[in-house]
Amino acid sequence: MIDKFRAKFVEESMDNLHDLEEALFLLEKDMENKELIERIFRAMHSLKGGGAMFGFNHLSDFTHHLETIFDWVRNGKLKVSTDLISLTFSAIDQINFLLKTGDLSKEEDIQNQKVFIQRIQAFLTVTNSPSDAASVNTASDQEAGESEEKSYLISFIPQKELLQNGTNPLYLLDDIHALGDALSIAYTHKVPSLEVLDASANYCIWQVLVSTAESINEIKDVFIFVEDECELHVDLIAETAIVGQPEVKALVSKALSSNILLTPDDFKKGQWAPKSQQPAVRDEKKKVAVKEHKISSMRVSSHKIDELVTLVSELVTIQAQLSLYAENNEDPTIVSLTENIQKLSRQLRENAFDISLIPLQSELMRFQRLVRDLSKDQNKDIDFIIEGGDLELDKNIIENLTDPLLHILRNSIDHGIELPDERIAAGKAPKGTILFKAFHSGANVIIEISDDGKGIDPEVILQKAIHKGLVEADVQLDKKEILDLLFVSGFSTRDVVSDVSGRGVGMDVVRRKIANIRGEVTIESEKGKGTLISIRLPLTLSIIDGLLVAVGSNQYVIPISAIDKIYALEPSQLKQSFNNVVVIDSEQYPYIDLRKVFQEEEKESAEVIQMIMVKAEDKITGVIVDNVIGEYQTVVKPLGKYLKKQEIISGASIMGDGTIAMVIDTSRLLHNRKLKK
Amino acid sequence: MLAEIKKQFYNDTLRELEGINGKLSAEELPVNEHAVIAEKIFTISHQISGTGPMLGFNSSSVLSRKLEKTFYHIRSGEREITPQLLWQTKRAIEAIIKAISEENSQKEF
């Protein structure tokens, strides 16, 4: 049982560490931020307490020293410095290690920890001359925080029709209560006698007194959708929290008994005590109220989600079988039921995949650390900007994406961004920038990593490739084709192998790993200006919307996301074509005949030729198939090791009738065609 | 024919509203999704208030007009999205779902 709790503690602590790293990054940019300092202190405190409780004694001891440091910081005895932040980052690595290994047993590890603790203690002995301004005590800070609470009088006078328009005024009152300490007064004196009462009409008026730190606009937003059906006044009545004070209670009782609405003037006469002198009970109440308002998510283990996705995938396959059965039997009841099941399974599929998406943010912290640590090691000054970190991707994609991304970032720091002196000499700002940008593009997600470093010289790449025998000396390549050589196995331009990159296992591995998750990677670079690496990824791996086609006696699936158009061509159009280029609507398109690709016999002359226009890397290529069968929700199954060498097939799908359709990797298909050319 | 259109309208609208409601149920909707969700809410509320009355969805049309108006201001940058506004939007969408479902079960063509 205790093991279960220990595992839970480790899991939660890992989240805590993530939070801690994030707070440290922010603190580095704003070293006086008290909220961040408090957040870091709290995280250390939780790790210390939890560690001791669950038998992580070395962890508890270690974090105790860190907690002391941040206690000093928050009390103004110690100032935040870059050194302190670097030390804390290293400490996070140590905490991570302690969480994974538990209490230390190796003498070497114990000694390392002792040395680390001495480093921490050294911070406490060095006088960091706390400034007078920083030594403000926390109690007064707290007071300042509390004094931000203000009190408002809300008068909500709805029209009679309010209830007929789907509004429940009690929800609105609940929402006001969730903002802070509140007291509601319901005036019911306008409710008529039963004989004349209209049950669908509203006769009540409400006033609410609320003490809250939220802005007046936040209060008004509660009534946003009823503002045309009511008279609403929100008046500031005190600069402090007054709800619950005896004078206020007396005013409320008086209003209720007299049925005369309170006015802001009624509160001007009072001398309101600051909140710190009021009983603390209401704070608890507020916390509970706010909590009730917000809890709406829960933690579920990832293997349960994997299981759900697998089950949904199976359901989609079975549903395809059912659709086929219904079509063949032509029973209207079964057809109608099947349609409903199809709709449901589509919704279920979308929901299940939505659940299995996780934000990219979860991995970004590692990248930030990498950029920070490496740039410091190499004496480079780099601003790492992240855009679109909230974007969500399939868990399996994120897991497989981390290594390639780390590799690309390492390259940017090691090969791309120059030293500050070199940058100044090149007329650039001494601080380099790496921009990490993630965004949606149709059914894909694009991740771009760009830097404003020295860029790549295509001539150097070409010479290196010739030198290594990768291309002939007299080859004619355009810039894009030269840059593509970077993805050829074993290519490395760096003569000196550094700790960071330049080992020769580079971009080819990146391309392969990204291809494994059905992604594409491209590179653009301008010498002296910088490099942009762009990764195009699918949203999910296991189910795709596909187009089912027939070629020879086999069926294949082409992902819909890759399809631009479908043309039905006259055979004469192809006969006139030259070098596998066809003219459609005055545009020239290269094309591939899948019969040739899959070594099927030549087809006897057909009346119409089905050509599917497939797009990859901004180019459109025609793909000739025998027949277009229709749209098909495809559960993609991996091919297994025997078919691993089949480059243009990314997986297989089991059809409703039990046969197998191969899923075509369109970008590989088009890429292979280019190579053959 | 009209019954078919009504059924289609009801199914599509309900699916769309439930999808939006699901998004709004997230503990905190990321800021970069605000513009997308605002556009979606505006479009669906515009659709309900425009097409709804023709198909007999009167009550839900009245409700969606309120959303349409507010999100028109948001789209044009005259108003900002706050957590409270999203919370109230969620309540309003729930009220529309309730109204449209009731109207769908009551009226027969």
Short mmCIF file of N, CA, C and O in Angstrom, two decimals, chain A residues 289-333:
data_model
loop_
_atom_site.label_atom_id
_atom_site.label_comp_id
_atom_site.label_asym_id
_atom_site.label_seq_id
_atom_site.Cartn_x
_atom_site.Cartn_y
_atom_site.Cartn_z
N ALA A 289 -15.46 28.17 -1.69
CA ALA A 289 -16.35 28.60 -2.76
C ALA A 289 -15.61 28.64 -4.09
O ALA A 289 -16.09 28.15 -5.09
N VAL A 290 -14.38 29.20 -4.06
CA VAL A 290 -13.62 29.32 -5.30
C VAL A 290 -13.29 27.93 -5.83
O VAL A 290 -13.37 27.64 -7.00
N LYS A 291 -12.93 27.05 -4.90
CA LYS A 291 -12.56 25.69 -5.29
C LYS A 291 -13.73 24.99 -5.98
O LYS A 291 -13.58 24.40 -7.04
N GLU A 292 -14.91 25.14 -5.39
CA GLU A 292 -16.08 24.49 -5.96
C GLU A 292 -16.30 24.95 -7.41
O GLU A 292 -16.68 24.21 -8.26
N HIS A 293 -15.96 26.22 -7.60
CA HIS A 293 -16.16 26.83 -8.90
C HIS A 293 -15.22 26.24 -9.95
O HIS A 293 -15.54 26.14 -11.10
N LYS A 294 -14.01 25.84 -9.49
CA LYS A 294 -12.96 25.55 -10.49
C LYS A 294 -12.66 24.08 -10.75
O LYS A 294 -12.19 23.76 -11.83
N ILE A 295 -12.88 23.18 -9.78
CA ILE A 295 -12.43 21.80 -10.01
C ILE A 295 -13.17 21.20 -11.19
O ILE A 295 -14.37 21.05 -11.17
N SER A 296 -12.44 20.91 -12.24
CA SER A 296 -13.12 20.33 -13.39
C SER A 296 -12.20 19.41 -14.17
O SER A 296 -12.48 19.06 -15.29
N SER A 297 -11.08 19.05 -13.58
CA SER A 297 -10.22 18.10 -14.29
C SER A 297 -9.73 17.04 -13.32
O SER A 297 -9.77 17.22 -12.11
N MET A 298 -9.32 15.92 -13.86
CA MET A 298 -8.83 14.85 -13.00
C MET A 298 -7.65 14.15 -13.66
O MET A 298 -7.45 14.23 -14.88
N ARG A 299 -6.86 13.48 -12.84
CA ARG A 299 -5.67 12.81 -13.35
C ARG A 299 -5.99 11.35 -13.67
O ARG A 299 -6.56 10.65 -12.85
N VAL A 300 -5.66 10.91 -14.84
CA VAL A 300 -5.89 9.51 -15.21
C VAL A 300 -4.57 8.95 -15.73
O VAL A 300 -3.84 9.64 -16.43
N SER A 301 -4.26 7.71 -15.37
CA SER A 301 -2.97 7.16 -15.80
C SER A 301 -2.96 6.97 -17.32
O SER A 301 -3.99 6.67 -17.93
N SER A 302 -1.76 7.14 -17.91
CA SER A 302 -1.69 7.15 -19.37
C SER A 302 -2.04 5.79 -19.96
O SER A 302 -2.56 5.71 -21.07
N HIS A 303 -1.76 4.69 -19.23
CA HIS A 303 -2.07 3.39 -19.84
C HIS A 303 -3.58 3.17 -19.97
O HIS A 303 -4.05 2.49 -20.87
N LYS A 304 -4.36 3.82 -19.09
CA LYS A 304 -5.82 3.72 -19.21
C LYS A 304 -6.28 4.42 -20.49
O LYS A 304 -7.19 3.97 -21.17
N ILE A 305 -5.62 5.54 -20.77
CA ILE A 305 -5.99 6.29 -21.98
C ILE A 305 -5.57 5.51 -23.22
O ILE A 305 -6.33 5.41 -24.19
N ASP A 306 -4.38 4.90 -23.16
CA ASP A 306 -3.94 4.06 -24.30
C ASP A 306 -4.95 2.94 -24.55
O ASP A 306 -5.29 2.63 -25.69
N GLU A 307 -5.41 2.36 -23.43
CA GLU A 307 -6.39 1.27 -23.54
C GLU A 307 -7.68 1.77 -24.20
O GLU A 307 -8.24 1.10 -25.07
N LEU A 308 -8.12 2.95 -23.76
CA LEU A 308 -9.34 3.53 -24.33
C LEU A 308 -9.18 3.75 -25.83
O LEU A 308 -10.06 3.39 -26.63
N VAL A 309 -8.02 4.29 -26.22
CA VAL A 309 -7.78 4.56 -27.64
C VAL A 309 -7.76 3.25 -28.42
O VAL A 309 -8.34 3.16 -29.51
N THR A 310 -7.14 2.22 -27.86
CA THR A 310 -7.11 0.92 -28.54
C THR A 310 -8.53 0.39 -28.71
O THR A 310 -8.89 -0.10 -29.79
N LEU A 311 -9.33 0.49 -27.64
CA LEU A 311 -10.70 -0.02 -27.72
C LEU A 311 -11.51 0.74 -28.77
O LEU A 311 -12.27 0.14 -29.54
N VAL A 312 -11.32 2.05 -28.81
CA VAL A 312 -12.04 2.86 -29.79
C VAL A 312 -11.60 2.45 -31.20
O VAL A 312 -12.42 2.33 -32.11
N SER A 313 -10.30 2.19 -31.36
CA SER A 313 -9.79 1.77 -32.67
C SER A 313 -10.46 0.46 -33.09
O SER A 313 -10.86 0.29 -34.24
N GLU A 314 -10.59 -0.46 -32.14
CA GLU A 314 -11.23 -1.74 -32.45
C GLU A 314 -12.70 -1.51 -32.84
O GLU A 314 -13.22 -2.12 -33.76
N LEU A 315 -13.34 -0.59 -32.09
CA LEU A 315 -14.74 -0.29 -32.37
C LEU A 315 -14.92 0.23 -33.79
O LEU A 315 -15.86 -0.14 -34.49
N VAL A 316 -13.97 1.09 -34.20
CA VAL A 316 -14.05 1.66 -35.54
C VAL A 316 -13.95 0.54 -36.59
O VAL A 316 -14.69 0.54 -37.59
N THR A 317 -13.08 -0.43 -36.33
CA THR A 317 -12.94 -1.55 -37.28
C THR A 317 -14.23 -2.37 -37.34
O THR A 317 -14.73 -2.70 -38.42
N ILE A 318 -14.78 -2.68 -36.17
CA ILE A 318 -16.00 -3.49 -36.11
C ILE A 318 -17.15 -2.73 -36.79
O ILE A 318 -17.97 -3.32 -37.50
N GLN A 319 -17.17 -1.40 -36.55
CA GLN A 319 -18.24 -0.60 -37.13
C GLN A 319 -18.16 -0.65 -38.67
O GLN A 319 -19.18 -0.69 -39.35
N ALA A 320 -16.93 -0.71 -39.20
CA ALA A 320 -16.77 -0.81 -40.66
C ALA A 320 -17.36 -2.14 -41.16
O ALA A 320 -18.00 -2.19 -42.21
N GLN A 321 -17.13 -3.19 -40.37
CA GLN A 321 -17.68 -4.50 -40.75
C GLN A 321 -19.21 -4.45 -40.74
O GLN A 321 -19.87 -4.99 -41.63
N LEU A 322 -19.74 -3.77 -39.73
CA LEU A 322 -21.19 -3.66 -39.60
C LEU A 322 -21.77 -2.88 -40.78
O LEU A 322 -22.81 -3.26 -41.34
N SER A 323 -21.09 -1.80 -41.16
CA SER A 323 -21.56 -0.99 -42.29
C SER A 323 -21.64 -1.85 -43.55
O SER A 323 -22.60 -1.77 -44.31
N LEU A 324 -20.62 -2.67 -43.74
CA LEU A 324 -20.57 -3.53 -44.92
C LEU A 324 -21.73 -4.52 -44.91
O LEU A 324 -22.41 -4.73 -45.91
N TYR A 325 -21.97 -5.09 -43.73
CA TYR A 325 -23.05 -6.06 -43.57
C TYR A 325 -24.39 -5.40 -43.89
O TYR A 325 -25.23 -5.94 -44.61
N ALA A 326 -24.57 -4.16 -43.34
CA ALA A 326 -25.83 -3.45 -43.54
C ALA A 326 -26.04 -3.14 -45.02
O ALA A 326 -27.16 -3.27 -45.54
N GLU A 327 -24.98 -2.74 -45.70
CA GLU A 327 -25.07 -2.42 -47.13
C GLU A 327 -25.50 -3.65 -47.93
O GLU A 327 -26.36 -3.58 -48.80
N ASN A 328 -24.92 -4.79 -47.60
CA ASN A 328 -25.21 -6.01 -48.35
C ASN A 328 -26.61 -6.54 -48.09
O ASN A 328 -27.19 -7.20 -48.95
N ASN A 329 -27.15 -6.30 -46.89
CA ASN A 329 -28.44 -6.86 -46.54
C ASN A 329 -29.64 -5.97 -46.83
O ASN A 329 -30.78 -6.42 -46.80
N GLU A 330 -29.36 -4.70 -47.02
CA GLU A 330 -30.39 -3.72 -47.38
C GLU A 330 -31.61 -3.72 -46.46
O GLU A 330 -32.72 -3.51 -46.90
N ASP A 331 -31.39 -4.00 -45.21
CA ASP A 331 -32.48 -3.95 -44.23
C ASP A 331 -32.52 -2.51 -43.68
O ASP A 331 -31.55 -2.07 -43.07
N PRO A 332 -33.62 -1.77 -43.93
CA PRO A 332 -33.63 -0.35 -43.53
C PRO A 332 -33.37 -0.13 -42.04
O PRO A 332 -32.75 0.85 -41.65
N THR A 333 -33.87 -1.03 -41.19
CA THR A 333 -33.66 -0.86 -39.75
C THR A 333 -32.18 -0.96 -39.43
O THR A 333 -31.62 -0.14 -38.68
#
